[in-house]
Amino acid sequence: MERKSLLIIIPAYNEGKNIGAFLEQLEQPEIREIADILVMDDASWDNTGEIARSRGHKVVTHVYHLGYGSGLQVGYKYAARKKYRYVIQMDADGQHDVSNVMMLYQKMLAVDGNGRQPDIVLGSRFMEGSVTFPISFVKRVAYALFRLLIRLGTGKNIMDPTTGLQGLSRRAFSYYAGYNHFDDQYPDANMIMQMMLLGYRVEEVPAIMHSRVEGVSMHSGWKPVLYMFRMFFSMVAVWVRIKLFHADTGAANEETVS
């Protein structure tokens, strides 16, 4: 059977109430024609993995709960080993509308005037054309801080530095799959800053997102405040590591083996 070019990676932890309906939407012919689906079941104690398997999708199950970032990185390793050309990562809670898949994919295929394609395409909640998305005051402060740090660190503007909806080229996810190249807990604005500083091409497109219907977000309660401080120091550390110590500064210029 001919290998598809795109892998959709879905990290999932106790999303049994959401993932079935979400997978059903992803199973439309337009998407299944170009994409395989991989569910990263992060040691859920509910029936998340069972639902995904029953629908015929590939599932990787962690024996222990490792965190969101670890689930993504294992997915990148899988994509690199199976030689997919592109990855789209989406949340299992249904907040990322499936209409974003084709939009991200088409943007990843687009070639600029220099014959180059994007390495990372971010699905943004805050661009013209995005659907209005309710955000708490604390999160708005955090997003503004992360935008500022990215602008100060790279000289470029990113409207939605914490979006979990992303498309990645083989060059980008192959780098992420390497040891110590990816935050195994909360990969977010810190990883976007890292990739921009290393010279990877990062672009944004407006996205359609919805509020969570069932379950609890990993950023609920006071967690956004702690997350904001953690991400701040992580972004500073990324800048110091690359700009002062020149870690991996040639990574974006390395060719990925087909």
PDB file of C-alpha atoms in Angstrom:
ATOM      1  CA  MET A   1       0.000   0.000   0.000  1.00  0.00           C
ATOM      2  CA  GLU A   2       1.354   3.422  -0.935  1.00  0.00           C
ATOM      3  CA  ARG A   3       2.531   5.458   2.040  1.00  0.00           C
ATOM      4  CA  LYS A   4       0.606   8.658   2.625  1.00  0.00           C
ATOM      5  CA  SER A   5       2.557  11.884   2.879  1.00  0.00           C
ATOM      6  CA  LEU A   6       0.890  13.270   6.014  1.00  0.00           C
ATOM      7  CA  LEU A   7       0.642  11.965   9.571  1.00  0.00           C
ATOM      8  CA  ILE A   8      -1.827  13.534  12.002  1.00  0.00           C
ATOM      9  CA  ILE A   9      -0.522  13.150  15.573  1.00  0.00           C
ATOM     10  CA  ILE A  10      -3.051  13.395  18.392  1.00  0.00           C
ATOM     11  CA  PRO A  11      -1.685  13.369  21.972  1.00  0.00           C
ATOM     12  CA  ALA A  12      -4.456  12.154  24.278  1.00  0.00           C
ATOM     13  CA  TYR A  13      -4.848  11.731  28.024  1.00  0.00           C
ATOM     14  CA  ASN A  14      -8.259  10.680  29.386  1.00  0.00           C
ATOM     15  CA  GLU A  15     -10.131  12.043  26.362  1.00  0.00           C
ATOM     16  CA  GLY A  16     -12.625   9.179  26.084  1.00  0.00           C
ATOM     17  CA  LYS A  17     -15.569  11.592  26.089  1.00  0.00           C
ATOM     18  CA  ASN A  18     -14.161  13.647  23.222  1.00  0.00           C
ATOM     19  CA  ILE A  19     -11.911  11.601  20.991  1.00  0.00           C
ATOM     20  CA  GLY A  20     -14.539   9.421  19.298  1.00  0.00           C
ATOM     21  CA  ALA A  21     -16.452  12.342  17.820  1.00  0.00           C
ATOM     22  CA  PHE A  22     -13.208  14.069  16.878  1.00  0.00           C
ATOM     23  CA  LEU A  23     -11.838  11.020  15.062  1.00  0.00           C
ATOM     24  CA  GLU A  24     -15.129  10.586  13.228  1.00  0.00           C
ATOM     25  CA  GLN A  25     -14.764  14.104  11.829  1.00  0.00           C
ATOM     26  CA  LEU A  26     -11.173  13.390  10.779  1.00  0.00           C
ATOM     27  CA  GLU A  27     -12.293  10.295   8.870  1.00  0.00           C
ATOM     28  CA  GLN A  28     -13.828  12.270   6.024  1.00  0.00           C
ATOM     29  CA  PRO A  29     -12.534  11.055   2.629  1.00  0.00           C
ATOM     30  CA  GLU A  30     -10.718  14.282   1.786  1.00  0.00           C
ATOM     31  CA  ILE A  31      -8.473  13.871   4.833  1.00  0.00           C
ATOM     32  CA  ARG A  32      -8.110  10.085   4.838  1.00  0.00           C
ATOM     33  CA  GLU A  33      -6.938  10.194   1.228  1.00  0.00           C
ATOM     34  CA  ILE A  34      -3.761  12.058   2.222  1.00  0.00           C
ATOM     35  CA  ALA A  35      -3.308  11.357   5.944  1.00  0.00           C
ATOM     36  CA  ASP A  36      -2.810   8.603   8.475  1.00  0.00           C
ATOM     37  CA  ILE A  37      -3.838   9.185  12.085  1.00  0.00           C
ATOM     38  CA  LEU A  38      -1.685   8.334  15.102  1.00  0.00           C
ATOM     39  CA  VAL A  39      -3.133   8.626  18.615  1.00  0.00           C
ATOM     40  CA  MET A  40      -0.594   8.945  21.431  1.00  0.00           C
ATOM     41  CA  ASP A  41      -2.409   7.500  24.461  1.00  0.00           C
ATOM     42  CA  ASP A  42      -0.459   8.854  27.435  1.00  0.00           C
ATOM     43  CA  ALA A  43      -1.393   6.105  29.937  1.00  0.00           C
ATOM     44  CA  SER A  44      -5.059   7.140  30.042  1.00  0.00           C
ATOM     45  CA  TRP A  45      -7.097   5.353  32.681  1.00  0.00           C
ATOM     46  CA  ASP A  46     -10.282   5.701  30.611  1.00  0.00           C
ATOM     47  CA  ASN A  47     -11.123   4.166  27.215  1.00  0.00           C
ATOM     48  CA  THR A  48      -9.269   6.712  25.039  1.00  0.00           C
ATOM     49  CA  GLY A  49      -7.016   4.123  23.405  1.00  0.00           C
ATOM     50  CA  GLU A  50      -9.778   1.569  22.969  1.00  0.00           C
ATOM     51  CA  ILE A  51     -11.940   4.046  21.087  1.00  0.00           C
ATOM     52  CA  ALA A  52      -9.114   4.967  18.717  1.00  0.00           C
ATOM     53  CA  ARG A  53      -8.250   1.309  18.043  1.00  0.00           C
ATOM     54  CA  SER A  54     -11.876   0.394  17.461  1.00  0.00           C
ATOM     55  CA  ARG A  55     -11.977   2.976  14.681  1.00  0.00           C
ATOM     56  CA  GLY A  56      -8.949   1.412  13.009  1.00  0.00           C
ATOM     57  CA  HIS A  57      -6.343   4.039  13.872  1.00  0.00           C
ATOM     58  CA  LYS A  58      -2.764   3.523  14.980  1.00  0.00           C
ATOM     59  CA  VAL A  59      -2.304   3.943  18.741  1.00  0.00           C
ATOM     60  CA  VAL A  60       0.870   4.195  20.803  1.00  0.00           C
ATOM     61  CA  THR A  61       0.194   3.652  24.512  1.00  0.00           C
ATOM     62  CA  HIS A  62       2.546   4.842  27.232  1.00  0.00           C
ATOM     63  CA  VAL A  63       2.821   2.562  30.261  1.00  0.00           C
ATOM     64  CA  TYR A  64       3.297   5.627  32.485  1.00  0.00           C
ATOM     65  CA  HIS A  65       1.926   9.135  32.112  1.00  0.00           C
ATOM     66  CA  LEU A  66       4.818  11.048  30.520  1.00  0.00           C
ATOM     67  CA  GLY A  67       3.216  14.361  29.596  1.00  0.00           C
ATOM     68  CA  TYR A  68       2.045  16.195  26.511  1.00  0.00           C
ATOM     69  CA  GLY A  69       5.494  16.906  25.120  1.00  0.00           C
ATOM     70  CA  SER A  70       6.685  13.316  25.395  1.00  0.00           C
ATOM     71  CA  GLY A  71       3.626  12.145  23.496  1.00  0.00           C
ATOM     72  CA  LEU A  72       4.376  14.544  20.671  1.00  0.00           C
ATOM     73  CA  GLN A  73       8.046  13.648  20.497  1.00  0.00           C
ATOM     74  CA  VAL A  74       7.342   9.919  20.274  1.00  0.00           C
ATOM     75  CA  GLY A  75       4.958  10.788  17.449  1.00  0.00           C
ATOM     76  CA  TYR A  76       7.715  12.727  15.671  1.00  0.00           C
ATOM     77  CA  LYS A  77      10.068   9.760  16.041  1.00  0.00           C
ATOM     78  CA  TYR A  78       7.391   7.513  14.537  1.00  0.00           C
ATOM     79  CA  ALA A  79       6.861   9.928  11.634  1.00  0.00           C
ATOM     80  CA  ALA A  80      10.599  10.171  10.962  1.00  0.00           C
ATOM     81  CA  ARG A  81      11.078   6.398  11.059  1.00  0.00           C
ATOM     82  CA  LYS A  82       8.097   5.803   8.757  1.00  0.00           C
ATOM     83  CA  LYS A  83       9.350   8.553   6.403  1.00  0.00           C
ATOM     84  CA  TYR A  84       6.278  10.765   6.366  1.00  0.00           C
ATOM     85  CA  ARG A  85       6.849  14.094   4.652  1.00  0.00           C
ATOM     86  CA  TYR A  86       4.569  16.197   6.853  1.00  0.00           C
ATOM     87  CA  VAL A  87       3.021  16.118  10.307  1.00  0.00           C
ATOM     88  CA  ILE A  88       0.000  17.950  11.680  1.00  0.00           C
ATOM     89  CA  GLN A  89      -0.460  17.873  15.443  1.00  0.00           C
ATOM     90  CA  MET A  90      -3.935  18.365  16.895  1.00  0.00           C
ATOM     91  CA  ASP A  91      -5.493  18.181  20.360  1.00  0.00           C
ATOM     92  CA  ALA A  92      -7.786  15.270  21.181  1.00  0.00           C
ATOM     93  CA  ASP A  93     -10.421  17.395  22.932  1.00  0.00           C
ATOM     94  CA  GLY A  94     -12.012  18.608  19.702  1.00  0.00           C
ATOM     95  CA  GLN A  95     -10.976  22.256  20.074  1.00  0.00           C
ATOM     96  CA  HIS A  96      -9.157  22.161  16.741  1.00  0.00           C
ATOM     97  CA  ASP A  97     -11.721  22.154  13.946  1.00  0.00           C
ATOM     98  CA  VAL A  98     -10.939  19.499  11.331  1.00  0.00           C
ATOM     99  CA  SER A  99     -11.298  22.076   8.564  1.00  0.00           C
ATOM    100  CA  ASN A 100      -7.870  23.301   9.661  1.00  0.00           C
ATOM    101  CA  VAL A 101      -6.205  20.134   8.362  1.00  0.00           C
ATOM    102  CA  MET A 102      -6.467  20.931   4.660  1.00  0.00           C
ATOM    103  CA  MET A 103      -5.674  24.594   5.273  1.00  0.00           C
ATOM    104  CA  LEU A 104      -2.446  23.727   7.133  1.00  0.00           C
ATOM    105  CA  TYR A 105      -1.498  21.056   4.613  1.00  0.00           C
ATOM    106  CA  GLN A 106      -1.942  23.371   1.649  1.00  0.00           C
ATOM    107  CA  LYS A 107       0.141  26.036   3.375  1.00  0.00           C
ATOM    108  CA  MET A 108       2.928  23.515   4.020  1.00  0.00           C
ATOM    109  CA  LEU A 109       2.953  22.636   0.318  1.00  0.00           C
ATOM    110  CA  ALA A 110       3.068  26.281  -0.792  1.00  0.00           C
ATOM    111  CA  VAL A 111       6.384  27.483  -2.257  1.00  0.00           C
ATOM    112  CA  ASP A 112       7.592  31.054  -1.810  1.00  0.00           C
ATOM    113  CA  GLY A 113       9.419  33.201  -4.354  1.00  0.00           C
ATOM    114  CA  ASN A 114      12.717  31.528  -3.469  1.00  0.00           C
ATOM    115  CA  GLY A 115      11.345  28.039  -3.999  1.00  0.00           C
ATOM    116  CA  ARG A 116      11.157  27.282  -0.271  1.00  0.00           C
ATOM    117  CA  GLN A 117       8.371  25.739   1.775  1.00  0.00           C
ATOM    118  CA  PRO A 118       7.583  26.523   5.430  1.00  0.00           C
ATOM    119  CA  ASP A 119       9.132  24.337   8.100  1.00  0.00           C
ATOM    120  CA  ILE A 120       6.381  25.054  10.634  1.00  0.00           C
ATOM    121  CA  VAL A 121       2.880  26.413  10.059  1.00  0.00           C
ATOM    122  CA  LEU A 122       1.013  27.647  13.129  1.00  0.00           C
ATOM    123  CA  GLY A 123      -2.778  27.657  13.284  1.00  0.00           C
ATOM    124  CA  SER A 124      -3.482  31.011  14.934  1.00  0.00           C
ATOM    125  CA  ARG A 125      -6.472  32.059  17.020  1.00  0.00           C
ATOM    126  CA  PHE A 126      -5.564  35.730  16.820  1.00  0.00           C
ATOM    127  CA  MET A 127      -5.175  36.625  13.149  1.00  0.00           C
ATOM    128  CA  GLU A 128      -7.643  38.337  10.864  1.00  0.00           C
ATOM    129  CA  GLY A 129      -9.852  35.544   9.602  1.00  0.00           C
ATOM    130  CA  SER A 130      -9.599  33.490  12.805  1.00  0.00           C
ATOM    131  CA  VAL A 131     -12.783  32.594  14.639  1.00  0.00           C
ATOM    132  CA  THR A 132     -13.192  34.485  17.931  1.00  0.00           C
ATOM    133  CA  PHE A 133     -11.962  32.332  20.807  1.00  0.00           C
ATOM    134  CA  PRO A 134     -12.673  33.060  24.519  1.00  0.00           C
ATOM    135  CA  ILE A 135      -9.462  33.586  26.521  1.00  0.00           C
ATOM    136  CA  SER A 136      -9.117  34.269  30.249  1.00  0.00           C
ATOM    137  CA  PHE A 137      -7.352  37.403  31.499  1.00  0.00           C
ATOM    138  CA  VAL A 138      -4.387  35.432  32.852  1.00  0.00           C
ATOM    139  CA  LYS A 139      -3.881  33.686  29.527  1.00  0.00           C
ATOM    140  CA  ARG A 140      -4.113  36.987  27.647  1.00  0.00           C
ATOM    141  CA  VAL A 141      -1.323  38.368  29.827  1.00  0.00           C
ATOM    142  CA  ALA A 142       0.754  35.234  29.219  1.00  0.00           C
ATOM    143  CA  TYR A 143       0.254  35.363  25.453  1.00  0.00           C
ATOM    144  CA  ALA A 144       1.215  39.046  25.352  1.00  0.00           C
ATOM    145  CA  LEU A 145       4.386  38.276  27.326  1.00  0.00           C
ATOM    146  CA  PHE A 146       5.347  35.406  25.033  1.00  0.00           C
ATOM    147  CA  ARG A 147       4.731  37.529  21.917  1.00  0.00           C
ATOM    148  CA  LEU A 148       6.999  40.205  23.367  1.00  0.00           C
ATOM    149  CA  LEU A 149       9.777  37.742  24.185  1.00  0.00           C
ATOM    150  CA  ILE A 150       9.682  36.251  20.693  1.00  0.00           C
ATOM    151  CA  ARG A 151       9.772  39.712  19.113  1.00  0.00           C
ATOM    152  CA  LEU A 152      12.693  40.784  21.322  1.00  0.00           C
ATOM    153  CA  GLY A 153      14.528  37.503  20.783  1.00  0.00           C
ATOM    154  CA  THR A 154      14.008  37.028  17.048  1.00  0.00           C
ATOM    155  CA  GLY A 155      12.793  40.372  15.686  1.00  0.00           C
ATOM    156  CA  LYS A 156       9.655  38.700  14.317  1.00  0.00           C
ATOM    157  CA  ASN A 157       5.998  38.761  15.328  1.00  0.00           C
ATOM    158  CA  ILE A 158       4.023  35.639  16.157  1.00  0.00           C
ATOM    159  CA  MET A 159       0.365  36.240  16.983  1.00  0.00           C
ATOM    160  CA  ASP A 160      -0.383  32.898  18.644  1.00  0.00           C
ATOM    161  CA  PRO A 161       2.816  31.563  20.262  1.00  0.00           C
ATOM    162  CA  THR A 162       1.022  28.876  22.298  1.00  0.00           C
ATOM    163  CA  THR A 163      -1.092  27.204  19.644  1.00  0.00           C
ATOM    164  CA  GLY A 164      -1.109  23.420  19.748  1.00  0.00           C
ATOM    165  CA  LEU A 165      -2.351  23.274  16.158  1.00  0.00           C
ATOM    166  CA  GLN A 166       0.759  23.046  14.012  1.00  0.00           C
ATOM    167  CA  GLY A 167       1.978  21.623  10.731  1.00  0.00           C
ATOM    168  CA  LEU A 168       5.609  20.530  10.448  1.00  0.00           C
ATOM    169  CA  SER A 169       7.858  19.584   7.561  1.00  0.00           C
ATOM    170  CA  ARG A 170      10.059  16.503   7.745  1.00  0.00           C
ATOM    171  CA  ARG A 171      13.023  18.777   8.360  1.00  0.00           C
ATOM    172  CA  ALA A 172      11.329  20.278  11.439  1.00  0.00           C
ATOM    173  CA  PHE A 173       9.890  17.137  13.038  1.00  0.00           C
ATOM    174  CA  SER A 174      13.091  15.184  12.369  1.00  0.00           C
ATOM    175  CA  TYR A 175      14.965  17.795  14.387  1.00  0.00           C
ATOM    176  CA  TYR A 176      12.370  17.637  17.168  1.00  0.00           C
ATOM    177  CA  ALA A 177      12.773  13.856  17.264  1.00  0.00           C
ATOM    178  CA  GLY A 178      16.422  14.227  18.298  1.00  0.00           C
ATOM    179  CA  TYR A 179      17.672  13.945  21.862  1.00  0.00           C
ATOM    180  CA  ASN A 180      17.244  17.126  23.921  1.00  0.00           C
ATOM    181  CA  HIS A 181      15.703  19.037  21.004  1.00  0.00           C
ATOM    182  CA  PHE A 182      12.171  19.192  22.392  1.00  0.00           C
ATOM    183  CA  ASP A 183      10.508  20.124  25.691  1.00  0.00           C
ATOM    184  CA  ASP A 184       9.026  16.864  26.977  1.00  0.00           C
ATOM    185  CA  GLN A 185       6.475  18.584  29.226  1.00  0.00           C
ATOM    186  CA  TYR A 186       5.197  21.919  27.860  1.00  0.00           C
ATOM    187  CA  PRO A 187       6.486  22.523  24.326  1.00  0.00           C
ATOM    188  CA  ASP A 188       5.012  25.847  23.358  1.00  0.00           C
ATOM    189  CA  ALA A 189       6.331  29.360  22.756  1.00  0.00           C
ATOM    190  CA  ASN A 190       9.784  28.176  23.836  1.00  0.00           C
ATOM    191  CA  MET A 191       9.940  25.745  20.917  1.00  0.00           C
ATOM    192  CA  ILE A 192       8.737  28.354  18.443  1.00  0.00           C
ATOM    193  CA  MET A 193      11.466  30.729  19.607  1.00  0.00           C
ATOM    194  CA  GLN A 194      14.016  27.915  19.379  1.00  0.00           C
ATOM    195  CA  MET A 195      13.136  27.014  15.807  1.00  0.00           C
ATOM    196  CA  MET A 196      13.081  30.631  14.640  1.00  0.00           C
ATOM    197  CA  LEU A 197      16.493  31.295  16.210  1.00  0.00           C
ATOM    198  CA  LEU A 198      17.874  28.186  14.492  1.00  0.00           C
ATOM    199  CA  GLY A 199      16.701  29.467  11.117  1.00  0.00           C
ATOM    200  CA  TYR A 200      13.640  27.304  10.486  1.00  0.00           C
ATOM    201  CA  ARG A 201      10.883  29.030   8.518  1.00  0.00           C
ATOM    202  CA  VAL A 202       7.798  29.602  10.690  1.00  0.00           C
ATOM    203  CA  GLU A 203       4.532  30.952   9.299  1.00  0.00           C
ATOM    204  CA  GLU A 204       1.024  31.511  10.671  1.00  0.00           C
ATOM    205  CA  VAL A 205      -2.426  31.065   9.189  1.00  0.00           C
ATOM    206  CA  PRO A 206      -5.829  31.876  10.720  1.00  0.00           C
ATOM    207  CA  ALA A 207      -7.486  28.874  12.345  1.00  0.00           C
ATOM    208  CA  ILE A 208     -10.920  27.780  13.522  1.00  0.00           C
ATOM    209  CA  MET A 209     -11.053  26.557  17.111  1.00  0.00           C
ATOM    210  CA  HIS A 210     -13.760  25.696  19.618  1.00  0.00           C
ATOM    211  CA  SER A 211     -14.080  25.636  23.394  1.00  0.00           C
ATOM    212  CA  ARG A 212     -13.632  22.309  25.157  1.00  0.00           C
ATOM    213  CA  VAL A 213     -16.965  20.546  25.732  1.00  0.00           C
ATOM    214  CA  GLU A 214     -15.984  17.656  28.025  1.00  0.00           C
ATOM    215  CA  GLY A 215     -13.155  17.116  30.489  1.00  0.00           C
ATOM    216  CA  VAL A 216     -10.630  19.467  32.072  1.00  0.00           C
ATOM    217  CA  SER A 217      -7.846  21.334  30.317  1.00  0.00           C
ATOM    218  CA  MET A 218      -4.249  20.789  31.440  1.00  0.00           C
ATOM    219  CA  HIS A 219      -4.137  24.601  31.865  1.00  0.00           C
ATOM    220  CA  SER A 220      -7.131  24.912  34.210  1.00  0.00           C
ATOM    221  CA  GLY A 221      -7.264  26.633  37.620  1.00  0.00           C
ATOM    222  CA  TRP A 222      -4.010  28.241  38.765  1.00  0.00           C
ATOM    223  CA  LYS A 223      -1.948  26.233  36.312  1.00  0.00           C
ATOM    224  CA  PRO A 224      -1.791  29.095  33.748  1.00  0.00           C
ATOM    225  CA  VAL A 225       0.026  31.297  36.292  1.00  0.00           C
ATOM    226  CA  LEU A 226       2.646  28.639  37.037  1.00  0.00           C
ATOM    227  CA  TYR A 227       2.860  27.848  33.346  1.00  0.00           C
ATOM    228  CA  MET A 228       3.515  31.508  32.498  1.00  0.00           C
ATOM    229  CA  PHE A 229       6.509  31.687  34.844  1.00  0.00           C
ATOM    230  CA  ARG A 230       7.877  28.349  33.680  1.00  0.00           C
ATOM    231  CA  MET A 231       7.561  29.315  30.018  1.00  0.00           C
ATOM    232  CA  PHE A 232       9.169  32.704  30.622  1.00  0.00           C
ATOM    233  CA  PHE A 233      12.325  31.148  32.060  1.00  0.00           C
ATOM    234  CA  SER A 234      12.312  28.422  29.406  1.00  0.00           C
ATOM    235  CA  MET A 235      12.226  31.008  26.617  1.00  0.00           C
ATOM    236  CA  VAL A 236      15.070  32.962  28.193  1.00  0.00           C
ATOM    237  CA  ALA A 237      17.072  29.732  28.513  1.00  0.00           C
ATOM    238  CA  VAL A 238      16.457  28.924  24.836  1.00  0.00           C
ATOM    239  CA  TRP A 239      17.730  32.348  23.786  1.00  0.00           C
ATOM    240  CA  VAL A 240      20.852  32.058  25.950  1.00  0.00           C
ATOM    241  CA  ARG A 241      21.604  28.531  24.739  1.00  0.00           C
ATOM    242  CA  ILE A 242      21.371  29.453  21.045  1.00  0.00           C
ATOM    243  CA  LYS A 243      22.521  33.073  20.898  1.00  0.00           C
ATOM    244  CA  LEU A 244      25.280  32.959  23.517  1.00  0.00           C
ATOM    245  CA  PHE A 245      26.401  29.332  23.364  1.00  0.00           C
ATOM    246  CA  HIS A 246      25.526  28.749  19.676  1.00  0.00           C
ATOM    247  CA  ALA A 247      23.889  25.377  20.319  1.00  0.00           C
ATOM    248  CA  ASP A 248      22.692  23.625  17.147  1.00  0.00           C
ATOM    249  CA  THR A 249      23.053  26.820  15.111  1.00  0.00           C
ATOM    250  CA  GLY A 250      23.512  24.902  11.860  1.00  0.00           C
ATOM    251  CA  ALA A 251      20.517  22.613  12.313  1.00  0.00           C
ATOM    252  CA  ALA A 252      18.210  24.392   9.863  1.00  0.00           C
ATOM    253  CA  ASN A 253      20.797  24.126   7.093  1.00  0.00           C
ATOM    254  CA  GLU A 254      21.101  20.360   7.332  1.00  0.00           C
ATOM    255  CA  GLU A 255      19.293  18.376   4.650  1.00  0.00           C
ATOM    256  CA  THR A 256      16.871  15.675   5.759  1.00  0.00           C
ATOM    257  CA  VAL A 257      17.342  12.296   4.112  1.00  0.00           C
ATOM    258  CA  SER A 258      14.312  11.299   1.992  1.00  0.00           C
TER     259      SER A 258
END
